[in-house]
Structures are given as C-alpha cells and as structure tokens.
GROMACS .gro file of C-alpha atoms in nm:
model
  483
    1MET     CA    1   4.157 -15.735  -3.057
    2ARG     CA    2   4.066 -15.552  -2.736
    3TYR     CA    3   3.865 -15.295  -2.940
    4GLY     CA    4   3.691 -15.581  -3.138
    5VAL     CA    5   3.581 -15.751  -2.808
    6LEU     CA    6   3.451 -15.412  -2.673
    7ASN     CA    7   3.275 -15.354  -3.002
    8ARG     CA    8   3.087 -15.678  -2.954
    9ARG     CA    9   3.036 -15.680  -2.582
   10VAL     CA   10   2.914 -15.324  -2.516
   11PRO     CA   11   2.616 -15.356  -2.761
   12LEU     CA   12   2.540 -15.700  -2.620
   13LEU     CA   13   2.529 -15.571  -2.262
   14ILE     CA   14   2.327 -15.271  -2.357
   15GLY     CA   15   2.083 -15.496  -2.536
   16ILE     CA   16   2.051 -15.722  -2.231
   17ALA     CA   17   1.985 -15.410  -2.024
   18LEU     CA   18   1.722 -15.277  -2.266
   19ALA     CA   19   1.549 -15.618  -2.245
   20ALA     CA   20   1.570 -15.620  -1.859
   21VAL     CA   21   1.430 -15.259  -1.830
   22TYR     CA   22   1.140 -15.355  -2.063
   23CYS     CA   23   1.051 -15.664  -1.854
   24LEU     CA   24   1.071 -15.472  -1.531
   25ALA     CA   25   0.869 -15.188  -1.688
   26TYR     CA   26   0.599 -15.414  -1.821
   27LEU     CA   27   0.562 -15.624  -1.500
   28GLY     CA   28   0.575 -15.321  -1.285
   29ASP     CA   29   0.344 -15.094  -1.470
   30PRO     CA   30   0.056 -14.970  -1.256
   31ALA     CA   31  -0.194 -15.043  -1.536
   32LEU     CA   32  -0.078 -15.410  -1.582
   33PRO     CA   33  -0.377 -15.619  -1.581
   34GLY     CA   34  -0.417 -15.772  -1.231
   35ASN     CA   35  -0.144 -15.538  -1.095
   36SER     CA   36  -0.353 -15.232  -1.016
   37LYS     CA   37  -0.668 -15.136  -0.828
   38TYR     CA   38  -0.852 -15.174  -1.162
   39PRO     CA   39  -0.864 -15.551  -1.241
   40GLU     CA   40  -0.880 -15.501  -1.612
   41GLY     CA   41  -0.561 -15.274  -1.615
   42TRP     CA   42  -0.491 -15.136  -1.958
   43TRP     CA   43  -0.744 -15.391  -2.116
   44GLY     CA   44  -1.001 -15.153  -1.983
   45TRP     CA   45  -0.846 -14.875  -2.199
   46TYR     CA   46  -1.005 -14.812  -2.548
   47ASP     CA   47  -0.709 -14.891  -2.769
   48GLN     CA   48  -0.568 -15.188  -2.579
   49GLY     CA   49  -0.915 -15.338  -2.515
   50LYS     CA   50  -0.972 -15.331  -2.895
   51TYR     CA   51  -0.622 -15.484  -2.965
   52LEU     CA   52  -0.705 -15.769  -2.729
   53ALA     CA   53  -1.045 -15.846  -2.873
   54SER     CA   54  -0.904 -15.873  -3.218
   55THR     CA   55  -0.606 -16.094  -3.105
   56LEU     CA   56  -0.832 -16.332  -2.909
   57ALA     CA   57  -1.064 -16.350  -3.200
   58PHE     CA   58  -0.787 -16.430  -3.449
   59ALA     CA   59  -0.659 -16.696  -3.203
   60HIS     CA   60  -1.011 -16.863  -3.221
   61GLY     CA   61  -1.048 -16.828  -3.596
   62ASP     CA   62  -1.323 -16.563  -3.537
   63LEU     CA   63  -1.360 -16.316  -3.830
   64ASP     CA   64  -1.655 -16.130  -3.693
   65PRO     CA   65  -1.595 -15.763  -3.813
   66ALA     CA   66  -1.742 -15.641  -3.473
   67LYS     CA   67  -1.431 -15.779  -3.303
   68HIS     CA   68  -1.170 -15.620  -3.529
   69TRP     CA   69  -1.152 -15.248  -3.508
   70TYR     CA   70  -0.799 -15.141  -3.563
   71PRO     CA   71  -0.565 -15.233  -3.849
   72LEU     CA   72  -0.499 -15.597  -3.827
   73GLY     CA   73  -0.122 -15.638  -3.823
   74PHE     CA   74  -0.056 -15.592  -3.448
   75SER     CA   75  -0.340 -15.807  -3.321
   76LEU     CA   76  -0.256 -16.069  -3.590
   77LEU     CA   77   0.113 -16.087  -3.475
   78ALA     CA   78   0.000 -16.169  -3.111
   79ALA     CA   79  -0.262 -16.415  -3.212
   80PRO     CA   80  -0.024 -16.739  -3.183
   81LEU     CA   81   0.069 -16.616  -2.833
   82ALA     CA   82  -0.289 -16.571  -2.707
   83TRP     CA   83  -0.324 -16.945  -2.633
   84ALA     CA   84  -0.040 -16.954  -2.394
   85ALA     CA   85  -0.091 -16.609  -2.238
   86PRO     CA   86  -0.433 -16.479  -2.310
   87ASN     CA   87  -0.393 -16.185  -2.068
   88HIS     CA   88  -0.041 -16.097  -2.192
   89PRO     CA   89  -0.018 -16.190  -2.574
   90TYR     CA   90   0.188 -15.869  -2.650
   91PHE     CA   91   0.454 -15.914  -2.384
   92LEU     CA   92   0.674 -16.106  -2.626
   93ILE     CA   93   0.582 -15.887  -2.928
   94GLY     CA   94   0.696 -15.585  -2.740
   95LEU     CA   95   1.021 -15.741  -2.640
   96ALA     CA   96   1.103 -15.888  -2.980
   97SER     CA   97   1.018 -15.555  -3.139
   98LEU     CA   98   1.253 -15.369  -2.898
   99ILE     CA   99   1.537 -15.611  -2.967
  100ALA     CA  100   1.477 -15.602  -3.350
  101ALA     CA  101   1.459 -15.216  -3.356
  102PHE     CA  102   1.790 -15.207  -3.154
  103ALA     CA  103   1.965 -15.441  -3.392
  104ALA     CA  104   1.841 -15.254  -3.693
  105PHE     CA  105   1.945 -14.930  -3.550
  106LEU     CA  106   2.302 -15.060  -3.496
  107ALA     CA  107   2.305 -15.173  -3.862
  108PHE     CA  108   2.177 -14.833  -3.984
  109ALA     CA  109   2.429 -14.637  -3.768
  110ARG     CA  110   2.709 -14.842  -3.911
  111ARG     CA  111   2.624 -14.706  -4.253
  112LEU     CA  112   2.699 -14.359  -4.108
  113GLY     CA  113   3.032 -14.460  -3.976
  114ILE     CA  114   2.915 -14.491  -3.606
  115ALA     CA  115   3.082 -14.760  -3.393
  116ALA     CA  116   2.840 -15.020  -3.246
  117PRO     CA  117   2.910 -14.920  -2.882
  118TRP     CA  118   2.824 -14.554  -2.943
  119ALA     CA  119   2.517 -14.656  -3.155
  120ALA     CA  120   2.395 -14.890  -2.879
  121LEU     CA  121   2.426 -14.604  -2.626
  122ILE     CA  122   2.255 -14.362  -2.847
  123PHE     CA  123   1.960 -14.600  -2.907
  124ALA     CA  124   1.928 -14.671  -2.531
  125LEU     CA  125   1.914 -14.294  -2.445
  126GLY     CA  126   1.685 -14.224  -2.726
  127SER     CA  127   1.436 -14.514  -2.668
  128MET     CA  128   1.446 -14.546  -2.298
  129GLY     CA  129   1.619 -14.240  -2.154
  130ASP     CA  130   1.306 -14.116  -1.991
  131PRO     CA  131   1.028 -14.293  -1.777
  132MET     CA  132   0.772 -14.186  -2.043
  133LEU     CA  133   0.967 -14.341  -2.324
  134ILE     CA  134   1.009 -14.654  -2.128
  135ARG     CA  135   0.633 -14.677  -2.067
  136ASP     CA  136   0.563 -14.635  -2.431
  137TRP     CA  137   0.747 -14.972  -2.485
  138ALA     CA  138   0.586 -15.139  -2.174
  139VAL     CA  139   0.228 -15.057  -2.266
  140PRO     CA  140   0.094 -15.256  -2.565
  141TRP     CA  141   0.079 -15.024  -2.868
  142ASN     CA  142   0.104 -15.107  -3.241
  143THR     CA  143   0.385 -14.855  -3.253
  144ALA     CA  144   0.614 -15.119  -3.109
  145PRO     CA  145   0.623 -15.359  -3.414
  146ALA     CA  146   0.607 -15.050  -3.647
  147THR     CA  147   0.917 -14.919  -3.489
  148ALA     CA  148   1.105 -15.252  -3.548
  149PHE     CA  149   0.983 -15.264  -3.915
  150LEU     CA  150   1.069 -14.896  -3.980
  151TRP     CA  151   1.432 -14.931  -3.853
  152THR     CA  152   1.475 -15.269  -4.037
  153MET     CA  153   1.349 -15.090  -4.348
  154ALA     CA  154   1.585 -14.788  -4.295
  155ALA     CA  155   1.880 -15.013  -4.245
  156ALA     CA  156   1.802 -15.220  -4.559
  157ALA     CA  157   1.751 -14.899  -4.764
  158ALA     CA  158   2.076 -14.754  -4.629
  159ALA     CA  159   2.261 -15.075  -4.737
  160SER     CA  160   2.098 -15.051  -5.078
  161LEU     CA  161   2.225 -14.685  -5.116
  162GLN     CA  162   2.588 -14.799  -5.031
  163GLY     CA  163   2.586 -15.079  -5.289
  164ARG     CA  164   2.425 -15.379  -5.106
  165PRO     CA  165   2.078 -15.400  -5.242
  166ARG     CA  166   1.806 -15.515  -5.008
  167PRO     CA  167   1.497 -15.425  -5.197
  168LEU     CA  168   1.303 -15.736  -5.092
  169VAL     CA  169   1.347 -15.641  -4.725
  170VAL     CA  170   1.251 -15.283  -4.785
  171GLY     CA  171   0.936 -15.384  -4.960
  172LEU     CA  172   0.843 -15.639  -4.691
  173CYS     CA  173   0.897 -15.394  -4.402
  174ALA     CA  174   0.712 -15.108  -4.570
  175ALA     CA  175   0.410 -15.312  -4.611
  176ALA     CA  176   0.434 -15.445  -4.263
  177VAL     CA  177   0.445 -15.095  -4.131
  178VAL     CA  178   0.123 -15.009  -4.306
  179ALA     CA  179  -0.040 -15.330  -4.185
  180CYS     CA  180   0.028 -15.220  -3.829
  181ARG     CA  181  -0.003 -14.844  -3.862
  182PRO     CA  182  -0.145 -14.715  -4.200
  183THR     CA  183  -0.085 -14.363  -4.079
  184ASP     CA  184   0.294 -14.412  -4.096
  185ALA     CA  185   0.283 -14.503  -4.468
  186VAL     CA  186   0.417 -14.167  -4.543
  187THR     CA  187   0.729 -14.243  -4.335
  188THR     CA  188   0.813 -14.541  -4.554
  189LEU     CA  189   0.824 -14.337  -4.878
  190PRO     CA  190   1.185 -14.210  -4.850
  191CYS     CA  191   1.308 -14.569  -4.793
  192LEU     CA  192   1.105 -14.692  -5.087
  193LEU     CA  193   1.234 -14.424  -5.313
  194ALA     CA  194   1.589 -14.480  -5.202
  195ALA     CA  195   1.569 -14.847  -5.251
  196ALA     CA  196   1.413 -14.807  -5.597
  197TRP     CA  197   1.673 -14.551  -5.700
  198ALA     CA  198   1.959 -14.757  -5.576
  199ALA     CA  199   1.831 -15.073  -5.736
  200TRP     CA  200   1.786 -14.922  -6.075
  201TYR     CA  201   2.079 -14.670  -6.073
  202ARG     CA  202   2.328 -14.934  -5.963
  203THR     CA  203   2.213 -15.253  -6.139
  204ARG     CA  204   1.997 -15.124  -6.428
  205ARG     CA  205   1.799 -15.447  -6.375
  206TRP     CA  206   1.421 -15.454  -6.354
  207ALA     CA  207   1.457 -15.767  -6.137
  208GLU     CA  208   1.578 -15.554  -5.844
  209ILE     CA  209   1.276 -15.327  -5.883
  210GLY     CA  210   1.068 -15.639  -5.906
  211ARG     CA  211   1.205 -15.766  -5.576
  212LEU     CA  212   1.093 -15.439  -5.407
  213VAL     CA  213   0.747 -15.467  -5.545
  214ALA     CA  214   0.729 -15.847  -5.462
  215GLY     CA  215   0.829 -15.772  -5.100
  216GLY     CA  216   0.545 -15.524  -5.057
  217ALA     CA  217   0.295 -15.732  -5.249
  218ALA     CA  218   0.361 -16.042  -5.038
  219VAL     CA  219   0.239 -15.867  -4.729
  220SER     CA  220  -0.024 -15.640  -4.892
  221LEU     CA  221  -0.201 -15.911  -5.085
  222GLY     CA  222  -0.218 -16.125  -4.766
  223TYR     CA  223  -0.349 -15.838  -4.573
  224LEU     CA  224  -0.607 -15.751  -4.849
  225ALA     CA  225  -0.722 -16.116  -4.851
  226LEU     CA  226  -0.771 -16.099  -4.471
  227HIS     CA  227  -0.964 -15.766  -4.499
  228VAL     CA  228  -1.193 -15.906  -4.764
  229ALA     CA  229  -1.262 -16.215  -4.538
  230ILE     CA  230  -1.352 -15.994  -4.245
  231TYR     CA  231  -1.520 -15.678  -4.401
  232GLY     CA  232  -1.575 -15.768  -4.763
  233MET     CA  233  -1.488 -15.486  -5.003
  234ALA     CA  234  -1.614 -15.222  -4.758
  235ALA     CA  235  -1.403 -14.971  -4.554
  236THR     CA  236  -1.380 -15.055  -4.194
  237PRO     CA  237  -1.544 -14.836  -3.928
  238TYR     CA  238  -1.202 -14.739  -3.819
  239MET     CA  239  -1.097 -14.619  -4.164
  240ILE     CA  240  -1.417 -14.418  -4.189
  241ASP     CA  241  -1.365 -14.269  -3.842
  242SER     CA  242  -1.011 -14.181  -3.909
  243GLN     CA  243  -1.096 -14.022  -4.244
  244LYS     CA  244  -1.351 -13.795  -4.053
  245ILE     CA  245  -1.083 -13.678  -3.809
  246GLY     CA  246  -0.802 -13.661  -4.059
  247PHE     CA  247  -0.526 -13.400  -4.086
  248THR     CA  248  -0.512 -13.019  -4.119
  249MET     CA  249  -0.262 -12.771  -4.209
  250THR     CA  250  -0.455 -12.490  -4.050
  251ASP     CA  251  -0.232 -12.297  -3.810
  252PHE     CA  252   0.052 -12.551  -3.851
  253GLY     CA  253   0.301 -12.332  -3.679
  254TRP     CA  254   0.063 -12.301  -3.379
  255ARG     CA  255   0.025 -12.682  -3.363
  256ALA     CA  256   0.400 -12.730  -3.380
  257TYR     CA  257   0.435 -12.476  -3.094
  258VAL     CA  258   0.194 -12.628  -2.861
  259ILE     CA  259   0.317 -12.986  -2.912
  260LEU     CA  260   0.684 -12.910  -2.914
  261VAL     CA  261   0.747 -12.586  -2.717
  262ASP     CA  262   0.484 -12.496  -2.460
  263PRO     CA  263   0.106 -12.560  -2.451
  264ARG     CA  264   0.028 -12.412  -2.115
  265SER     CA  265  -0.099 -12.069  -2.218
  266TRP     CA  266  -0.351 -12.250  -2.443
  267PHE     CA  267  -0.423 -12.580  -2.265
  268GLN     CA  268  -0.331 -12.493  -1.900
  269ASP     CA  269  -0.190 -12.844  -1.892
  270GLY     CA  270   0.125 -13.055  -1.983
  271GLN     CA  271   0.449 -12.957  -2.139
  272GLY     CA  272   0.605 -12.943  -2.478
  273MET     CA  273   0.808 -13.220  -2.609
  274LEU     CA  274   1.134 -13.008  -2.600
  275ARG     CA  275   1.073 -12.940  -2.241
  276ARG     CA  276   1.059 -13.310  -2.161
  277PHE     CA  277   1.328 -13.413  -2.410
  278PRO     CA  278   1.553 -13.110  -2.455
  279TRP     CA  279   1.807 -13.299  -2.652
  280MET     CA  280   1.554 -13.302  -2.944
  281ILE     CA  281   1.671 -12.949  -3.031
  282LEU     CA  282   2.015 -13.083  -3.097
  283GLY     CA  283   1.847 -13.347  -3.325
  284PHE     CA  284   1.653 -13.075  -3.513
  285ALA     CA  285   1.974 -12.894  -3.568
  286GLY     CA  286   2.146 -13.200  -3.680
  287ILE     CA  287   1.870 -13.276  -3.945
  288LEU     CA  288   1.921 -12.935  -4.104
  289VAL     CA  289   2.295 -13.033  -4.180
  290ALA     CA  290   2.213 -13.398  -4.272
  291TRP     CA  291   2.295 -13.330  -4.634
  292ARG     CA  292   2.661 -13.290  -4.540
  293ARG     CA  293   2.669 -13.661  -4.451
  294GLY     CA  294   2.531 -13.803  -4.766
  295ALA     CA  295   2.238 -13.994  -4.897
  296VAL     CA  296   2.187 -14.223  -4.599
  297ALA     CA  297   2.157 -13.931  -4.355
  298VAL     CA  298   1.936 -13.738  -4.586
  299MET     CA  299   1.695 -14.037  -4.619
  300LEU     CA  300   1.661 -14.062  -4.241
  301ALA     CA  301   1.623 -13.683  -4.209
  302THR     CA  302   1.337 -13.692  -4.468
  303MET     CA  303   1.174 -13.976  -4.269
  304LEU     CA  304   1.186 -13.782  -3.956
  305VAL     CA  305   1.065 -13.448  -4.111
  306ALA     CA  306   0.785 -13.627  -4.281
  307HIS     CA  307   0.678 -13.819  -3.968
  308MET     CA  308   0.685 -13.496  -3.752
  309ALA     CA  309   0.487 -13.307  -4.010
  310LEU     CA  310   0.243 -13.578  -4.038
  311TYR     CA  311   0.164 -13.589  -3.666
  312ILE     CA  312   0.170 -13.222  -3.606
  313SER     CA  313  -0.101 -13.195  -3.859
  314TYR     CA  314  -0.297 -13.486  -3.713
  315VAL     CA  315  -0.619 -13.332  -3.586
  316ASP     CA  316  -0.665 -13.571  -3.284
  317LEU     CA  317  -0.304 -13.507  -3.153
  318MET     CA  318  -0.347 -13.249  -2.882
  319PRO     CA  319  -0.107 -13.155  -2.597
  320THR     CA  320  -0.367 -13.272  -2.346
  321GLY     CA  321  -0.347 -13.617  -2.489
  322LEU     CA  322   0.025 -13.627  -2.554
  323TRP     CA  323   0.094 -13.711  -2.186
  324ARG     CA  324  -0.246 -13.785  -2.048
  325PHE     CA  325  -0.334 -14.058  -2.291
  326LEU     CA  326   0.029 -14.149  -2.373
  327ASN     CA  327   0.004 -14.029  -2.728
  328VAL     CA  328   0.376 -13.954  -2.721
  329HIS     CA  329   0.408 -14.326  -2.827
  330TYR     CA  330   0.342 -14.198  -3.188
  331PHE     CA  331   0.709 -14.097  -3.173
  332THR     CA  332   0.852 -14.423  -3.040
  333TRP     CA  333   1.042 -14.506  -3.357
  334ALA     CA  334   1.154 -14.143  -3.426
  335MET     CA  335   1.315 -14.069  -3.082
  336PRO     CA  336   1.632 -14.286  -3.152
  337GLY     CA  337   1.647 -14.095  -3.476
  338TYR     CA  338   1.658 -13.758  -3.321
  339ALA     CA  339   1.916 -13.881  -3.067
  340LEU     CA  340   2.125 -14.006  -3.350
  341PHE     CA  341   2.131 -13.661  -3.517
  342ALA     CA  342   2.175 -13.493  -3.185
  343ALA     CA  343   2.500 -13.707  -3.133
  344LEU     CA  344   2.620 -13.632  -3.494
  345LEU     CA  345   2.574 -13.258  -3.428
  346LEU     CA  346   2.781 -13.271  -3.105
  347TRP     CA  347   3.047 -13.464  -3.282
  348ASP     CA  348   3.048 -13.201  -3.566
  349LEU     CA  349   3.076 -12.921  -3.307
  350THR     CA  350   3.414 -13.077  -3.202
  351ARG     CA  351   3.556 -13.086  -3.559
  352ARG     CA  352   3.733 -12.800  -3.706
  353ALA     CA  353   3.601 -12.859  -4.058
  354ASP     CA  354   3.237 -12.891  -3.948
  355TRP     CA  355   3.182 -12.682  -3.639
  356ARG     CA  356   3.057 -12.365  -3.819
  357TRP     CA  357   2.780 -12.550  -3.998
  358ALA     CA  358   2.677 -12.717  -3.680
  359ALA     CA  359   2.695 -12.405  -3.458
  360GLY     CA  360   2.496 -12.208  -3.731
  361SER     CA  361   2.229 -12.483  -3.756
  362LEU     CA  362   2.200 -12.495  -3.376
  363ALA     CA  363   2.171 -12.108  -3.345
  364PHE     CA  364   1.901 -12.116  -3.611
  365VAL     CA  365   1.691 -12.377  -3.441
  366LEU     CA  366   1.733 -12.213  -3.102
  367ALA     CA  367   1.617 -11.877  -3.256
  368ILE     CA  368   1.309 -12.044  -3.407
  369SER     CA  369   1.225 -12.198  -3.070
  370ALA     CA  370   1.230 -11.854  -2.905
  371ILE     CA  371   0.920 -11.755  -3.098
  372ARG     CA  372   0.612 -11.746  -2.868
  373LEU     CA  373   0.261 -11.786  -2.977
  374GLU     CA  374   0.040 -11.654  -2.709
  375PRO     CA  375  -0.334 -11.589  -2.670
  376THR     CA  376  -0.444 -11.230  -2.705
  377SER     CA  377  -0.802 -11.099  -2.650
  378VAL     CA  378  -1.006 -10.993  -2.947
  379GLY     CA  379  -1.354 -10.837  -2.989
  380VAL     CA  380  -1.679 -11.012  -3.051
  381GLY     CA  381  -1.682 -10.939  -3.424
  382GLN     CA  382  -1.335 -11.084  -3.489
  383PRO     CA  383  -1.257 -11.446  -3.565
  384ALA     CA  384  -1.126 -11.637  -3.266
  385LYS     CA  385  -0.866 -11.915  -3.231
  386MET     CA  386  -0.992 -11.982  -2.876
  387ILE     CA  387  -1.300 -11.918  -2.675
  388ASP     CA  388  -1.354 -11.931  -2.298
  389ILE     CA  389  -1.703 -12.001  -2.185
  390ALA     CA  390  -1.769 -11.884  -1.826
  391GLY     CA  391  -1.954 -12.117  -1.597
  392PRO     CA  392  -1.913 -12.436  -1.380
  393VAL     CA  393  -1.632 -12.677  -1.458
  394PRO     CA  394  -1.768 -12.965  -1.663
  395PRO     CA  395  -1.642 -13.332  -1.648
  396PHE     CA  396  -1.325 -13.369  -1.846
  397MET     CA  397  -1.403 -13.691  -2.029
  398ALA     CA  398  -1.759 -13.591  -2.115
  399THR     CA  399  -1.624 -13.269  -2.266
  400TYR     CA  400  -1.293 -13.360  -2.422
  401MET     CA  401  -1.388 -13.701  -2.574
  402SER     CA  402  -1.746 -13.629  -2.685
  403ARG     CA  403  -1.839 -13.521  -3.032
  404LEU     CA  404  -2.038 -13.221  -2.920
  405PRO     CA  405  -2.224 -13.051  -3.210
  406ALA     CA  406  -2.215 -12.670  -3.229
  407HIS     CA  407  -2.218 -12.396  -3.485
  408ASP     CA  408  -2.088 -12.048  -3.530
  409ASP     CA  409  -2.166 -11.776  -3.798
  410THR     CA  410  -1.974 -11.967  -4.068
  411GLY     CA  411  -2.149 -12.312  -4.013
  412PRO     CA  412  -2.138 -12.637  -3.813
  413LEU     CA  413  -1.858 -12.738  -3.587
  414LEU     CA  414  -1.802 -13.067  -3.419
  415ASN     CA  415  -1.579 -13.143  -3.118
  416ILE     CA  416  -1.275 -13.362  -3.199
  417GLN     CA  417  -1.311 -13.315  -3.574
  418SER     CA  418  -1.311 -12.927  -3.599
  419ILE     CA  419  -1.290 -12.789  -3.245
  420ARG     CA  420  -1.157 -12.915  -2.919
  421ALA     CA  421  -1.340 -12.847  -2.587
  422PHE     CA  422  -1.215 -12.911  -2.237
  423PRO     CA  423  -1.266 -12.787  -1.886
  424ILE     CA  424  -1.062 -12.504  -1.723
  425ALA     CA  425  -1.085 -12.339  -1.381
  426THR     CA  426  -1.331 -12.075  -1.501
  427GLY     CA  427  -1.562 -12.302  -1.709
  428THR     CA  428  -1.496 -12.443  -2.069
  429ARG     CA  429  -1.237 -12.364  -2.316
  430VAL     CA  430  -1.290 -12.433  -2.691
  431ILE     CA  431  -1.009 -12.420  -2.951
  432GLY     CA  432  -1.064 -12.395  -3.321
  433ILE     CA  433  -0.878 -12.686  -3.498
  434ARG     CA  434  -0.970 -12.681  -3.856
  435ARG     CA  435  -1.070 -12.323  -3.875
  436TRP     CA  436  -1.119 -12.024  -3.652
  437ILE     CA  437  -1.450 -11.959  -3.474
  438THR     CA  438  -1.653 -11.670  -3.619
  439GLY     CA  439  -1.917 -11.509  -3.414
  440PRO     CA  440  -2.067 -11.659  -3.104
  441LEU     CA  441  -2.023 -12.033  -3.049
  442VAL     CA  442  -2.361 -12.194  -3.008
  443TRP     CA  443  -2.387 -12.551  -2.862
  444GLU     CA  444  -2.654 -12.794  -2.998
  445ASP     CA  445  -2.791 -13.102  -2.855
  446GLY     CA  446  -2.539 -13.310  -2.659
  447THR     CA  447  -2.391 -13.039  -2.438
  448PRO     CA  448  -2.256 -13.226  -2.137
  449ALA     CA  449  -2.407 -13.185  -1.790
  450GLY     CA  450  -2.227 -12.912  -1.595
  451MET     CA  451  -2.142 -12.695  -1.893
  452ASN     CA  452  -2.308 -12.352  -1.917
  453ALA     CA  453  -2.394 -12.327  -2.283
  454GLN     CA  454  -2.511 -11.959  -2.231
  455GLY     CA  455  -2.217 -11.841  -2.039
  456ALA     CA  456  -2.016 -11.519  -2.133
  457GLN     CA  457  -1.763 -11.594  -2.412
  458THR     CA  458  -1.411 -11.438  -2.412
  459ARG     CA  459  -1.239 -11.461  -2.745
  460TYR     CA  460  -0.869 -11.493  -2.825
  461SER     CA  461  -0.646 -11.464  -3.134
  462ILE     CA  462  -0.283 -11.559  -3.172
  463SER     CA  463  -0.014 -11.310  -3.077
  464LEU     CA  464   0.345 -11.349  -3.223
  465ARG     CA  465   0.613 -11.260  -2.962
  466TRP     CA  466   0.979 -11.318  -2.906
  467GLY     CA  467   1.166 -11.418  -2.584
  468TRP     CA  468   1.363 -11.665  -2.401
  469PRO     CA  469   1.265 -12.003  -2.534
  470ARG     CA  470   0.967 -12.132  -2.340
  471TRP     CA  471   1.101 -12.480  -2.323
  472LEU     CA  472   1.394 -12.372  -2.137
  473VAL     CA  473   1.196 -12.183  -1.872
  474LYS     CA  474   1.163 -12.374  -1.553
  475HIS     CA  475   0.815 -12.433  -1.435
  476ARG     CA  476   0.631 -12.677  -1.214
  477VAL     CA  477   0.431 -12.913  -1.437
  478HIS     CA  478   0.081 -12.965  -1.308
  479ASN     CA  479  -0.264 -13.052  -1.454
  480VAL     CA  480  -0.516 -12.775  -1.431
  481ILE     CA  481  -0.762 -13.009  -1.598
  482ASP     CA  482  -0.883 -13.283  -1.360
  483GLY     CA  483  -1.098 -13.590  -1.446
   0.00000   0.00000   0.00000
C-alpha cells in the first residue's frame, strides 16, 4: 500500500513541478511580449510572428493565404484561445502539451517495466534538466504539440505491440504530428509500422488496419480541406521554400560532428550538444543495445535514430543557429527518449547478466566520439570544405541570413541553400554545405556591405584525427560572432 501511494504521488508531484517551472519560465522569459526592452518580445521574431498572424487570422475566420505561412496545425490549435488572450494564445497550448507528453511518457515507460516515479524523474531531467530545454518549452514553438502527439503515438503503438491495440490513436497522432511539423513525418513511421504489424499479426482482422487508416484520414482530410480553402491546390510558399533548402547527406559525419561534438574549430561559436547534455552519450549507447529489450525499445530507438539522422542532414541546421536561434527545440520530443535510454543503460551496468553488453556499447560510443574532424589548409587548386575571405567583419544577420549568390569553378552557389557564410574576426568564413567549393569563390550581386569580396581566400579541407573527446574538454563558451 505504501509503495502504491508513492507510485501515484511522486509522478503527481513531479507533474505539478513541471507545470510550475513552465509557468515561471514563460512569464519570466526575457522575450515575453511586454516583458523586455523590445515591446513585441518574441512576436517580433520571424517564426513566432508568423505563428501569431496565422492564429489571429483563424480566430477571425480570415483565410487570406498571406497570413498563413507555416503548417497550420499549431496556429489552428491556439485559435480558440486568441479571443481571451490575443497576446498569449500559446500559453495554455504549451502547458497542455507538456502535461500530455509527460503522461504519455509515463505510459510508454510502463511498457518497458519502468515504475512511474522513476519514469517521471527521467522525463523531468530529460525535458527540463537544463535552462535551454526549459526555454524550448517556454517560447512558443510548434514542437510543443508535436512532442505531445509523438509520445502519445509512441505509447499507443507500444500498447499495440504488447497486445492492447490502439491503432486509431496511432493514426490520429501521426497525422496530427504532420499537421504541426511535416518534417517530423519520418519519425512517425516506426510507430505506424509497429501498429500495423501488431494489428494484423495479432488479430488478422482488416478492421484493425482500417482503424489505423481512419485515424490518419480523419485529421489528414480535414487538413487537406483547410489547405484547399486557403491556398487552393497550389503548394504553399513555405513548402516551396523548404523544398529549396531541403536535406543533404554530403559530409554527414562532419555535420554530426559539428552539431553533436564540437563546432568551434569550424564556426568559432557555440558548443556541441554532447557538451551541453553529456548524458546523451549514455542514451546513444543505450540505443545500440535496445534490441535486448524487445520490440517496444527497438521502436523508440528507431524513432530516435531516424529523427537524429533527419535533422543532422537538414541543410538549415547549423551550430550557429542551434543555440543562437534556439534551434535545439527541434529535439524537444527526443530529449526524454535519450534520457530514458541513458537510465536503462545505467541500470544494465549494475546487472550481472547485462553489464558486458552495456559496457561494450558505451566504450564503442565513447571511441566514436573521440574522432576529431579538424580544418586543414589546402592549396588553391584543391576542393575546399571551408574558405576564409580576409577583410573587414561584415554584419552577422546580413551575412548569415541573406541568400547571397556566388559561384565557383563548378557552378552557382547560394547562401543558406548550398553554402553558409558568416563573419569571423578576420573577415568572412564560407562553408560548403551541399558540396565542396572548387576554385575561387566569386560573389555576385547582393554581397553585404562591409564584406571584402576581393579579399585573399584561405582554403581548408577536413582532417581526420583522434584524441580525447572534444565534448569532454573544458572550455569557456563564448561567441566570436557578434551581431
């Protein structure tokens, strides 16, 4: 009885604490509208300003396509709240998403045999164990409802794998994720496949598959009807823009290195995710041995691997934006998952039957993280991953966020889509994203004021080295790039 009470009260208390932290973080955020030296607060930011414009338009029945930029799910959810709180329509959406994700995580963890108090603690540490993670929840992002839908879908798919089919919920949540964040569609696939397999394998009834399809269709058809009402049959400007930026597998290992391990030698700015969240290394190791825990663990591991691979290959995700523009919110749903696998790995290390697998997996991941990918100078005639152009330091935003046209010996290059330019202490640095830069880089019209387009160019390739893992090396984090 005493354990049963503890089993109920600890998650309840942690849930209340999470809600309290969210409320305090939201109300105390320096970018809260009306709570900073900038009156607009985050409504003056690009993403949040677009969200709000769409939500207010929905609240007034306005289907003007000029007012709806991003996928419609997030702004549509908040539209009913816009009448009561037009300046804070996402406050309750964020709070409800946090609590729903928390409850769904507990339900999922139960399928892995993890007691509710431990699961609640794991979620709290994984989702709000760092000020940056807390801020990801406080600032309005469409990743908040997507996180709730992803964990609810995962819990329903896990129940299906263990003989309690929930295909309708899986279908509904998968479509809801896409309605909020189409990019995360790939993350829903393991749950959809798991639910479909469980429904057919266990029941041999088409009706179960039909429920899965019906759940997805209920949301998808409604969304399609709204899309047609706003845009007709045309693709939205956001869809066209996203397609142009897209994804790349070029130098995938390098991208993983600068995002996860250490970006400083390339970007002179920021830190890798492992430096900020070192427990992720335990999560990676836990994922490698997920197969020892059965289908539910494998399903979550597949979701996390697919999600990480997707965003590492996302052209617009750079270490500069990961912290400066809070792009780490892309990983909001995944962080509790990494914390869960980290906890399972630590548990395995204490068990006689499992410690060798756990220790071997951890040693392997640590060894991989000791690989260093450093810039090394190359001659003019060799392809370059990175070029430094000597000259004055140009403005950051005008360089980093502008689609500056250029070309090299191979053909045209465009900032953001195929290269990334940003200021450094000695001038301008340009990194090849979709391909390496061959021959001199030549800027065309649109070179920002302050940049010396004719400055001497120093070229760099990638050098593979081995040493103490960079994410374990203590260093003072500072921004060389200002602006």
